[in-house]
Short mmCIF file of C-alpha atoms in Angstrom, two decimals:
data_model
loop_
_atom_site.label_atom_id
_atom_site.label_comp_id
_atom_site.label_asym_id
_atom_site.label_seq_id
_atom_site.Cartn_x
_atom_site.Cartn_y
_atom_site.Cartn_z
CA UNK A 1 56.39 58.05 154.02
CA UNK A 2 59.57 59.26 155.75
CA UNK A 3 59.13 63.16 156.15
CA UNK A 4 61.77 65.94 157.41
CA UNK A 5 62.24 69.40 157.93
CA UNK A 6 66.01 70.14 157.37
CA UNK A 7 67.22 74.03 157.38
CA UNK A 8 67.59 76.06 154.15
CA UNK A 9 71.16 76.61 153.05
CA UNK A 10 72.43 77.40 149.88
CA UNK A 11 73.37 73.56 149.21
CA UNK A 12 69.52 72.72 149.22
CA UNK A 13 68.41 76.28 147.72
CA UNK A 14 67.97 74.34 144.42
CA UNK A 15 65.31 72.22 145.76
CA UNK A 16 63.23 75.07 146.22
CA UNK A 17 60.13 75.37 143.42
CA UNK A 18 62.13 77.47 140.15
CA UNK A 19 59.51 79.95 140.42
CA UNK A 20 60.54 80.31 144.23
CA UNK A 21 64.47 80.30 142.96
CA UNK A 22 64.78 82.98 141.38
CA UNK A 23 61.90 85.30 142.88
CA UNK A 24 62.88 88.12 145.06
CA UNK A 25 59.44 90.08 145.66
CA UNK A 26 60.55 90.11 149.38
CA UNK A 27 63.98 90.25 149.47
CA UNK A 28 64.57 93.58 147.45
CA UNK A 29 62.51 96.50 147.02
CA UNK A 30 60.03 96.77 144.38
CA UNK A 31 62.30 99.27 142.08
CA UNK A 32 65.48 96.58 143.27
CA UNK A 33 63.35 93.51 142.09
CA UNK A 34 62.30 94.84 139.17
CA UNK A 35 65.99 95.39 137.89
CA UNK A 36 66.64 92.54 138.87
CA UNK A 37 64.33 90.30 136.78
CA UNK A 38 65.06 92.70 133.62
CA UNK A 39 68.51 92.25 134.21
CA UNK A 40 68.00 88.24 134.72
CA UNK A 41 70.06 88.32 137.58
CA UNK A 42 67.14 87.32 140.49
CA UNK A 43 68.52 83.99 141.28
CA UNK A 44 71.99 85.44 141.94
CA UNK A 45 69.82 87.73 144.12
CA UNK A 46 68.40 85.23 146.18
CA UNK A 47 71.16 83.46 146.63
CA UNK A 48 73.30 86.35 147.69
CA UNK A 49 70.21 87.44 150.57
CA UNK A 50 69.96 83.72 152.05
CA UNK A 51 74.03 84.06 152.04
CA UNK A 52 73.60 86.91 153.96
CA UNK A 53 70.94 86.05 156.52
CA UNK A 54 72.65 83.14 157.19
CA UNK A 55 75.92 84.57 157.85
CA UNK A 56 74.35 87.84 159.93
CA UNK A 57 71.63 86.36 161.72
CA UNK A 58 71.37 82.29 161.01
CA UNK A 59 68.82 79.69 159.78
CA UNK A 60 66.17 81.46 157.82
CA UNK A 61 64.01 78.66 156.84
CA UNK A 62 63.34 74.84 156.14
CA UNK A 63 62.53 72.55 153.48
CA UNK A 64 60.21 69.88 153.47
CA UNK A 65 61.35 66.70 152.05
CA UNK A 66 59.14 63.50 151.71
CA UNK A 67 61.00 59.91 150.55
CA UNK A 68 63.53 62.03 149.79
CA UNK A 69 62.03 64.68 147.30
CA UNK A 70 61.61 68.08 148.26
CA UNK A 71 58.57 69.16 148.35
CA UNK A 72 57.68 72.55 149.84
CA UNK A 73 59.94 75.07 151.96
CA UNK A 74 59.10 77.87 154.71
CA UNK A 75 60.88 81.26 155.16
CA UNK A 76 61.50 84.09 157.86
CA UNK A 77 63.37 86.16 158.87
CA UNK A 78 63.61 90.43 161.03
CA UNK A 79 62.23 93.08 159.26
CA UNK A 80 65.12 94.44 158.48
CA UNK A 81 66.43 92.13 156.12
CA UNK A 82 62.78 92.45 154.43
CA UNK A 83 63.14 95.20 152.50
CA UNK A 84 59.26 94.89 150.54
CA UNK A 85 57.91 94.50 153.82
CA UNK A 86 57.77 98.54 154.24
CA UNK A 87 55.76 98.75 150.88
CA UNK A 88 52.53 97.32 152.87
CA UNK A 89 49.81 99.42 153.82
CA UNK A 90 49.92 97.75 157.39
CA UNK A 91 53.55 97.63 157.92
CA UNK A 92 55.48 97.97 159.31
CA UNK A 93 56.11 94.48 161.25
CA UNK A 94 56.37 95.36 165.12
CA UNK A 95 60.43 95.27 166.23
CA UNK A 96 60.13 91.81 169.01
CA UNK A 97 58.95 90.31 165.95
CA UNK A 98 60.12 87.65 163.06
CA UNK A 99 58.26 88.09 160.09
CA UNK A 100 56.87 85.16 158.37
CA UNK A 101 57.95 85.70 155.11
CA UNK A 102 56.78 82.68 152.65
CA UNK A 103 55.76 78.78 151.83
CA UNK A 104 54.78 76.79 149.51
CA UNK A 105 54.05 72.97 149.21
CA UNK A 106 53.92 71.74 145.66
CA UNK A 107 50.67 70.26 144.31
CA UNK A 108 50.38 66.41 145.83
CA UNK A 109 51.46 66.87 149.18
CA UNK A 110 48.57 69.74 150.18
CA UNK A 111 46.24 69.15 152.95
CA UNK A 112 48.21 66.72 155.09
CA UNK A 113 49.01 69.21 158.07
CA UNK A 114 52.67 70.15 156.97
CA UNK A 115 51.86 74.13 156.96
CA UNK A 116 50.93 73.77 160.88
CA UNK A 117 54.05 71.81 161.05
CA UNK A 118 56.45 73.86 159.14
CA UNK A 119 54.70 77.35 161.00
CA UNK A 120 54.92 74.89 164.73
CA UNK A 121 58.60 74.37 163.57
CA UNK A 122 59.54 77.81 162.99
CA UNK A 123 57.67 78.82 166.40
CA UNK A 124 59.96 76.56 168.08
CA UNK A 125 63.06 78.00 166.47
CA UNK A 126 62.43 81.20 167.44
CA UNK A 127 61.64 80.64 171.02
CA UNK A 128 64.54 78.71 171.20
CA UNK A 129 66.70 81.32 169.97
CA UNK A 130 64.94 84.13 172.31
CA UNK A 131 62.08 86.03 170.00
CA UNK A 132 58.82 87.01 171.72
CA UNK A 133 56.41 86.61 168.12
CA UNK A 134 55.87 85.52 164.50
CA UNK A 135 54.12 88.06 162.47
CA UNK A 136 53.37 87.93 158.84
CA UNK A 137 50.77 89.82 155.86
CA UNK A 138 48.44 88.24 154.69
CA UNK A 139 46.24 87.99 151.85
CA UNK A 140 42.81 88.06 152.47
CA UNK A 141 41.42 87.44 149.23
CA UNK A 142 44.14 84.88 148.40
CA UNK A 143 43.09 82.92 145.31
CA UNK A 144 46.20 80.48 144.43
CA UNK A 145 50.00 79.97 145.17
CA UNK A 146 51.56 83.61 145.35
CA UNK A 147 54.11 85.37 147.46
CA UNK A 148 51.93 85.89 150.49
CA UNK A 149 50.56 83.54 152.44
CA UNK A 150 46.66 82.61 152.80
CA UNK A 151 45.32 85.37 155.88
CA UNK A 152 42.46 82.02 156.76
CA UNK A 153 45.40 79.85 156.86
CA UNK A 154 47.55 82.22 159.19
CA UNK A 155 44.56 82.81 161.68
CA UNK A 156 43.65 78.70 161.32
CA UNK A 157 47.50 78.07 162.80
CA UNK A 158 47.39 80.00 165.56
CA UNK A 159 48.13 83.75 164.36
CA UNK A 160 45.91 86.89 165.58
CA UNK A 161 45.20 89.98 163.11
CA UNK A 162 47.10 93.18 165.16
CA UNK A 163 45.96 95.50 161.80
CA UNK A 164 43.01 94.85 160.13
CA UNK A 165 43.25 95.25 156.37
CA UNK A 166 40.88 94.54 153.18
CA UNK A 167 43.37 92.87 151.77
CA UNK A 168 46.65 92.89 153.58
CA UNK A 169 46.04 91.98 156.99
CA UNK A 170 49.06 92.04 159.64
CA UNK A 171 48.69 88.91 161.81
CA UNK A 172 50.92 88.03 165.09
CA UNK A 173 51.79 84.90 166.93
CA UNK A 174 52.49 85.54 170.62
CA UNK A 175 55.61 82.95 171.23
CA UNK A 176 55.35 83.96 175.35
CA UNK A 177 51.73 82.54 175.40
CA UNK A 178 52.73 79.77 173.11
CA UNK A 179 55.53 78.40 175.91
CA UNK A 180 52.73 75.13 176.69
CA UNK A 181 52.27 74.84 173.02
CA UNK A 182 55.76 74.24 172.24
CA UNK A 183 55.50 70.88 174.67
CA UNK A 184 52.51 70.09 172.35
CA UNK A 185 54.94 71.05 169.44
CA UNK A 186 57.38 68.60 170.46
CA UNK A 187 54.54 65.72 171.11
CA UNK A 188 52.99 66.32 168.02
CA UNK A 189 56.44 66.45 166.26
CA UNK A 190 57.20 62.78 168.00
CA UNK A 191 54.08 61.22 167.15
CA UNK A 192 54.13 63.08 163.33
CA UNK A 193 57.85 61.50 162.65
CA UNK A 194 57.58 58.36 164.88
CA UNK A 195 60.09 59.34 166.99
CA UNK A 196 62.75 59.59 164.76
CA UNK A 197 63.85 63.05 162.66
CA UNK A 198 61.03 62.82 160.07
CA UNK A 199 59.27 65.83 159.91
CA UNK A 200 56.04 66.66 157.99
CA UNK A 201 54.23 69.08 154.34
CA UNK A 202 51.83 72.68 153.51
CA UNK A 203 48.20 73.60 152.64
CA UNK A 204 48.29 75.07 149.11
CA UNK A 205 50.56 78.48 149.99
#
C-alpha cells in the first residue's frame, strides 16, 4: 500500500470526509456556527478559515492518502484562530502552544498506527517551525467519530493531562522533551514509507 501525508490546502479540502467539509464547530463560535449551518453557508466557512490560516500563519494540517484515496486528515492550528476553543470549561489552551484541533480516519483504514503518525507528523512540523507544545481537549467519555478527539488516544500518543476534567480534559505534548523523539520520528517515518515519501492512517477519531 503506498501511503502519504501531503499538507491540507484548499485544492485537496474536498477530499476531506463531507461531514468534515462543511463542519465548523471549531472554527467559529457556537452563536457563528450555528448561523452558519441555518444559513447553509458552513462549507464557504471552512473554506474561507483554512484560506486564512494558510495565508496568516501556514500549513494547518495533512491528509492521509492510501493508493491514492484519501482517507483521513489531521488539523491544528494557535488558539487564536480557534475561536470554540474558549467555550471549554478547561480552556483556555496555554499561549507556547498549538492546539490540536481534529482527525478522523474513515472506517477501513483504523487501527494501523496512522493517528501516532499523523500526531508524530504534526510534532515534527511544529518543532521545525519553532513551537515549544501540542495541546488539545479531549473527550473522556468519547463514544464514536465526533469533533474531539479520543482523551485515551491523546494520552496513548504521547500527550499529558495539564487540567483534569470529567469530560473535557486539556492534554499537552512537551515538543522540548520530545527533541530525541523526533530522530525516532524520522526512523519510524523511513521504515513506515520505505524510504520513500509514503506516509501512513488514524485510530477511529
Amino acid at each position: 500500500m503506498g501511503r502519504r501525508l501531503v499538507p491540507l490546502t484548499l485544492d485537496n479540502l474536498p477530499d476531506l470526509p463531507q461531514r468534515c467539509r462543511a463542519c465548523v464547530f471549531w472554527e467559529l463560535d457556537p452563536v457563528s456556527g450555528a448561523a452558519a449551518i441555518k444559513a447553509g453557508t458552513s462549507e464557504l466557512e471552512k473554506e474561507g478559515w483554512i484560506s486564512a490560516v494558510l495565508l496568516d500563519w501556514g500549513s494547518c494540517g495533512r491528509v492521509v492518502y492510501v493508493d491514492d484515496a484519501p482517507v483521513g486528515f489531521v488539523l491544528y492550528a494557535p488558539p487564536a484562530y480557534v475561536p470554540r476553543a474558549t467555550a471549554f470549561p478547561t480552556s483556555p489552551v496555554s499561549p507556547d502552544a498549538v492546539q490540536l484541533i481534529t482527525a478522523v480516519i474513515v472506517p477501513g483504514y483504523q487501527g494501523q498506527g496512522l493517528g501516532r503518525v499523523m500526531v508524530q507528523t504534526v510534532a515534527k512540523d511544529l518543532l521545525r517551525r519553532g513551537f515549544k507544545a501540542i495541546e488539545a481537549f479531549g473527550d473522556a467519555r468519547w463514544k464514536e467519530p465526533a469533533c474531539l478527539l479520543p482523551a485515551d488516544h491523546l494520552l496513548s500518543v504521547g500527550f499529558k493531562t495539564v487540567r483534569t476534567h470529567p469530560v473535557y480534559p486539556r492534554l499537552r505534548l512537551e515538543l522540548r522533551s520530545t527533541l530525541s523523539w523526533k530522530e525516532d520520528v524520522e526512523l519510524a517515518l523511513d521504515r513506515l514509507l520505505g524510504g520513500v515519501k509514503k506516509e501512513p492512517a488514524l485510530r477511529p477519531l
